[in-house]
Amino acid sequence: MNVALRIFAVLLTVVVAGCATRPPAGSGPAPDSRPQAQAVLRALALDRATEDRILALDPLKVTAADVGTTLAAAPTPHIVLLHGGIFPVHLLMTSAGRFLTGMGYPESALRNPGDRRWSHSPYEYSDQLAGMVAWHYEHDGMRPMLIGHSQGGIQVVKVLYDLAGAYRDTLPVWNPVQDAAEERTTIVDPLTGRERPVVGLSVSYASAVAAGGAALLLPNQWSMALRARTIPDTVDEFTGFALGVDLVAWTFAGQDGGRRYRHNGTAQVRNVLLPASYSHVFVPLTHPLARDPAAREWIDAYVPAAGEVPPVPPDGLPVNILWAADIWYSVKKHWVLEAQRLIRARRSTLGPP
């Protein structure tokens, strides 16, 4: 099959997938689940020594020992995984979730608290996902992270725009346990105790891999056609991963501008170019890496490069290790930062334990 026919086949596949039915939402409003002011801070049951160890961590140098001891006792922010749009690619984000748990991230902070799914579909409404971000922050005291693959990566950026108020002035809180909206558009900020709107909330970290291109032709992503590579201020740090050659996301050797992400304000944005040998479909297939001693050692020691080209792993290490290592580095970093932020808020409000 020549290149033109391959591209046509890809376009036909994603357009057909774009006609998929969105999963049904809850049948009625969920009960108001807002905690009382200071409830999250008072529920933080850590002793003084454990808090001190968490506060002493360097978020840029988190070791395997730090994860296995200090962070194992720390509060944990929720991670929202978003898979691509063609069945059964959700299994690949399940693999990514199992990789993270294999490296030491709590499974409960990855799976949906309602139906226990590992990842969310890009055909779910993005404003529901934004409302769910608010629910998790209100109940956990830590801002969630968003990790998306393929069309799920576009959806990650769309959720950031929802939080920025690009589509609506108000957003309802979405209760993931009930899978329904609550009849309110504000939350009790768990760190300050003050009421605040869902619109304007931010996440700590977000990333997208192999996102863009053909998926932007789908009706549910038309609003992202001119926004997919521009990151709003509703995230602290965003990493955009592109493959050297990707017929689905339309990135090709020598083409730079069309794949790069940029901010439109204050967000820190990194671009990472993965090898052309990586597969658009199988990039998140990473759970075996956590069981491979050599791969795990390299991942634990990984530090992102200053430019767009990541460090070269030694020969013999499995495929997809660069994406896995970079994701794990950022997850550890923001796990530490959010846990430290929560502990400092507790001490400021209630005093040390």
PDB file of C-alpha atoms in Angstrom, residues 87-214:
ATOM      1  CA  PHE A  87     -11.569   0.320  20.281  1.00  0.00           C
ATOM      2  CA  PRO A  88      -9.715  -1.353  22.020  1.00  0.00           C
ATOM      3  CA  VAL A  89      -6.979   1.265  22.589  1.00  0.00           C
ATOM      4  CA  HIS A  90      -8.231   1.777  26.147  1.00  0.00           C
ATOM      5  CA  LEU A  91      -6.252  -1.368  26.948  1.00  0.00           C
ATOM      6  CA  LEU A  92      -3.055   0.518  26.128  1.00  0.00           C
ATOM      7  CA  MET A  93      -3.787   3.208  28.709  1.00  0.00           C
ATOM      8  CA  THR A  94      -4.575   0.407  31.142  1.00  0.00           C
ATOM      9  CA  SER A  95      -1.027  -0.739  30.422  1.00  0.00           C
ATOM     10  CA  ALA A  96       0.257   2.762  31.195  1.00  0.00           C
ATOM     11  CA  GLY A  97      -1.705   2.783  34.446  1.00  0.00           C
ATOM     12  CA  ARG A  98      -0.248  -0.579  35.423  1.00  0.00           C
ATOM     13  CA  PHE A  99       3.215   0.749  34.623  1.00  0.00           C
ATOM     14  CA  LEU A 100       2.691   3.618  37.060  1.00  0.00           C
ATOM     15  CA  THR A 101       1.404   1.303  39.780  1.00  0.00           C
ATOM     16  CA  GLY A 102       4.318  -1.019  39.131  1.00  0.00           C
ATOM     17  CA  MET A 103       6.680   1.894  39.745  1.00  0.00           C
ATOM     18  CA  GLY A 104       4.967   2.662  43.051  1.00  0.00           C
ATOM     19  CA  TYR A 105       1.977   4.922  42.338  1.00  0.00           C
ATOM     20  CA  PRO A 106      -1.162   3.887  44.268  1.00  0.00           C
ATOM     21  CA  GLU A 107      -3.751   2.181  42.065  1.00  0.00           C
ATOM     22  CA  SER A 108      -6.573   3.954  43.897  1.00  0.00           C
ATOM     23  CA  ALA A 109      -5.235   7.289  42.632  1.00  0.00           C
ATOM     24  CA  LEU A 110      -5.402   6.113  39.022  1.00  0.00           C
ATOM     25  CA  ARG A 111      -8.720   4.295  38.745  1.00  0.00           C
ATOM     26  CA  ASN A 112     -12.078   6.032  38.600  1.00  0.00           C
ATOM     27  CA  PRO A 113     -13.625   5.944  42.103  1.00  0.00           C
ATOM     28  CA  GLY A 114     -17.018   5.048  40.642  1.00  0.00           C
ATOM     29  CA  ASP A 115     -16.764   2.270  38.075  1.00  0.00           C
ATOM     30  CA  ARG A 116     -13.015   1.638  38.605  1.00  0.00           C
ATOM     31  CA  ARG A 117     -12.126   2.226  34.954  1.00  0.00           C
ATOM     32  CA  TRP A 118      -8.445   2.904  34.273  1.00  0.00           C
ATOM     33  CA  SER A 119      -8.966   5.581  31.624  1.00  0.00           C
ATOM     34  CA  HIS A 120     -11.513   7.891  30.070  1.00  0.00           C
ATOM     35  CA  SER A 121     -12.745   8.135  26.492  1.00  0.00           C
ATOM     36  CA  PRO A 122     -12.241  11.220  24.310  1.00  0.00           C
ATOM     37  CA  TYR A 123     -15.954  10.924  23.510  1.00  0.00           C
ATOM     38  CA  GLU A 124     -16.879  11.831  27.063  1.00  0.00           C
ATOM     39  CA  TYR A 125     -17.792  15.484  27.365  1.00  0.00           C
ATOM     40  CA  SER A 126     -14.722  17.522  28.233  1.00  0.00           C
ATOM     41  CA  ASP A 127     -16.702  19.771  30.608  1.00  0.00           C
ATOM     42  CA  GLN A 128     -17.593  16.669  32.640  1.00  0.00           C
ATOM     43  CA  LEU A 129     -13.905  15.807  32.897  1.00  0.00           C
ATOM     44  CA  ALA A 130     -13.155  19.384  33.974  1.00  0.00           C
ATOM     45  CA  GLY A 131     -15.872  19.119  36.630  1.00  0.00           C
ATOM     46  CA  MET A 132     -14.322  15.851  37.768  1.00  0.00           C
ATOM     47  CA  VAL A 133     -10.935  17.574  38.145  1.00  0.00           C
ATOM     48  CA  ALA A 134     -12.640  20.015  40.509  1.00  0.00           C
ATOM     49  CA  TRP A 135     -14.278  17.174  42.490  1.00  0.00           C
ATOM     50  CA  HIS A 136     -10.947  15.404  43.008  1.00  0.00           C
ATOM     51  CA  TYR A 137      -9.190  18.592  44.072  1.00  0.00           C
ATOM     52  CA  GLU A 138     -11.968  19.396  46.549  1.00  0.00           C
ATOM     53  CA  HIS A 139     -11.852  15.903  48.084  1.00  0.00           C
ATOM     54  CA  ASP A 140      -8.098  15.238  47.932  1.00  0.00           C
ATOM     55  CA  GLY A 141      -6.573  18.661  48.526  1.00  0.00           C
ATOM     56  CA  MET A 142      -4.205  18.052  45.617  1.00  0.00           C
ATOM     57  CA  ARG A 143      -4.663  19.060  42.011  1.00  0.00           C
ATOM     58  CA  PRO A 144      -4.980  16.130  39.579  1.00  0.00           C
ATOM     59  CA  MET A 145      -2.720  15.305  36.636  1.00  0.00           C
ATOM     60  CA  LEU A 146      -3.914  14.563  33.080  1.00  0.00           C
ATOM     61  CA  ILE A 147      -2.167  12.114  30.725  1.00  0.00           C
ATOM     62  CA  GLY A 148      -3.563  11.563  27.225  1.00  0.00           C
ATOM     63  CA  HIS A 149      -2.730   9.426  24.196  1.00  0.00           C
ATOM     64  CA  SER A 150      -3.737  10.146  20.585  1.00  0.00           C
ATOM     65  CA  GLN A 151      -7.239  11.698  20.564  1.00  0.00           C
ATOM     66  CA  GLY A 152      -7.099  11.491  24.348  1.00  0.00           C
ATOM     67  CA  GLY A 153      -4.188  13.923  24.173  1.00  0.00           C
ATOM     68  CA  ILE A 154      -6.338  16.437  22.297  1.00  0.00           C
ATOM     69  CA  GLN A 155      -8.994  15.920  24.964  1.00  0.00           C
ATOM     70  CA  VAL A 156      -6.443  16.770  27.662  1.00  0.00           C
ATOM     71  CA  VAL A 157      -5.861  20.173  26.071  1.00  0.00           C
ATOM     72  CA  LYS A 158      -9.621  20.640  25.608  1.00  0.00           C
ATOM     73  CA  VAL A 159     -10.175  20.045  29.336  1.00  0.00           C
ATOM     74  CA  LEU A 160      -7.584  22.735  30.056  1.00  0.00           C
ATOM     75  CA  TYR A 161      -9.606  25.122  27.887  1.00  0.00           C
ATOM     76  CA  ASP A 162     -12.800  24.149  29.705  1.00  0.00           C
ATOM     77  CA  LEU A 163     -11.136  25.026  33.011  1.00  0.00           C
ATOM     78  CA  ALA A 164     -10.024  28.327  31.482  1.00  0.00           C
ATOM     79  CA  GLY A 165     -13.651  29.214  30.663  1.00  0.00           C
ATOM     80  CA  ALA A 166     -13.126  29.104  26.901  1.00  0.00           C
ATOM     81  CA  TYR A 167     -16.526  27.500  26.222  1.00  0.00           C
ATOM     82  CA  ARG A 168     -18.706  28.322  29.245  1.00  0.00           C
ATOM     83  CA  ASP A 169     -18.602  30.856  32.069  1.00  0.00           C
ATOM     84  CA  THR A 170     -19.568  28.206  34.622  1.00  0.00           C
ATOM     85  CA  LEU A 171     -18.961  24.456  34.942  1.00  0.00           C
ATOM     86  CA  PRO A 172     -20.830  22.050  37.208  1.00  0.00           C
ATOM     87  CA  VAL A 173     -18.936  19.799  39.592  1.00  0.00           C
ATOM     88  CA  TRP A 174     -18.939  16.258  38.183  1.00  0.00           C
ATOM     89  CA  ASN A 175     -19.171  13.518  40.778  1.00  0.00           C
ATOM     90  CA  PRO A 176     -17.267  10.442  39.476  1.00  0.00           C
ATOM     91  CA  VAL A 177     -18.754   8.137  42.107  1.00  0.00           C
ATOM     92  CA  GLN A 178     -22.309   8.895  40.972  1.00  0.00           C
ATOM     93  CA  ASP A 179     -21.243   9.616  37.359  1.00  0.00           C
ATOM     94  CA  ALA A 180     -23.434  12.702  37.391  1.00  0.00           C
ATOM     95  CA  ALA A 181     -23.251  16.451  37.825  1.00  0.00           C
ATOM     96  CA  GLU A 182     -23.926  18.036  41.169  1.00  0.00           C
ATOM     97  CA  GLU A 183     -26.202  21.068  41.248  1.00  0.00           C
ATOM     98  CA  ARG A 184     -23.401  23.527  41.905  1.00  0.00           C
ATOM     99  CA  THR A 185     -20.661  25.258  39.933  1.00  0.00           C
ATOM    100  CA  THR A 186     -18.366  26.022  42.865  1.00  0.00           C
ATOM    101  CA  ILE A 187     -16.241  24.026  45.274  1.00  0.00           C
ATOM    102  CA  VAL A 188     -14.883  24.607  48.759  1.00  0.00           C
ATOM    103  CA  ASP A 189     -11.179  25.147  48.202  1.00  0.00           C
ATOM    104  CA  PRO A 190      -9.641  22.478  50.448  1.00  0.00           C
ATOM    105  CA  LEU A 191      -6.564  24.564  51.262  1.00  0.00           C
ATOM    106  CA  THR A 192      -8.228  27.907  52.028  1.00  0.00           C
ATOM    107  CA  GLY A 193     -11.765  26.879  53.021  1.00  0.00           C
ATOM    108  CA  ARG A 194     -13.186  29.512  50.688  1.00  0.00           C
ATOM    109  CA  GLU A 195     -15.803  28.910  48.013  1.00  0.00           C
ATOM    110  CA  ARG A 196     -14.514  29.280  44.475  1.00  0.00           C
ATOM    111  CA  PRO A 197     -15.792  28.485  40.963  1.00  0.00           C
ATOM    112  CA  VAL A 198     -14.767  25.429  38.980  1.00  0.00           C
ATOM    113  CA  VAL A 199     -13.778  27.705  36.098  1.00  0.00           C
ATOM    114  CA  GLY A 200     -10.284  28.979  36.806  1.00  0.00           C
ATOM    115  CA  LEU A 201      -9.012  25.861  38.552  1.00  0.00           C
ATOM    116  CA  SER A 202      -5.724  24.429  37.315  1.00  0.00           C
ATOM    117  CA  VAL A 203      -4.032  21.045  37.213  1.00  0.00           C
ATOM    118  CA  SER A 204      -0.424  20.515  38.227  1.00  0.00           C
ATOM    119  CA  TYR A 205       0.764  18.471  35.238  1.00  0.00           C
ATOM    120  CA  ALA A 206      -0.636  17.401  31.885  1.00  0.00           C
ATOM    121  CA  SER A 207       0.764  15.636  28.860  1.00  0.00           C
ATOM    122  CA  ALA A 208      -0.249  14.471  25.402  1.00  0.00           C
ATOM    123  CA  VAL A 209       1.464  11.940  23.156  1.00  0.00           C
ATOM    124  CA  ALA A 210       0.833  11.376  19.444  1.00  0.00           C
ATOM    125  CA  ALA A 211      -2.046  13.868  19.457  1.00  0.00           C
ATOM    126  CA  GLY A 212      -3.425  15.910  16.583  1.00  0.00           C
ATOM    127  CA  GLY A 213      -3.627  15.415  12.852  1.00  0.00           C
ATOM    128  CA  ALA A 214      -6.475  13.260  11.614  1.00  0.00           C
TER     129      ALA A 214
END
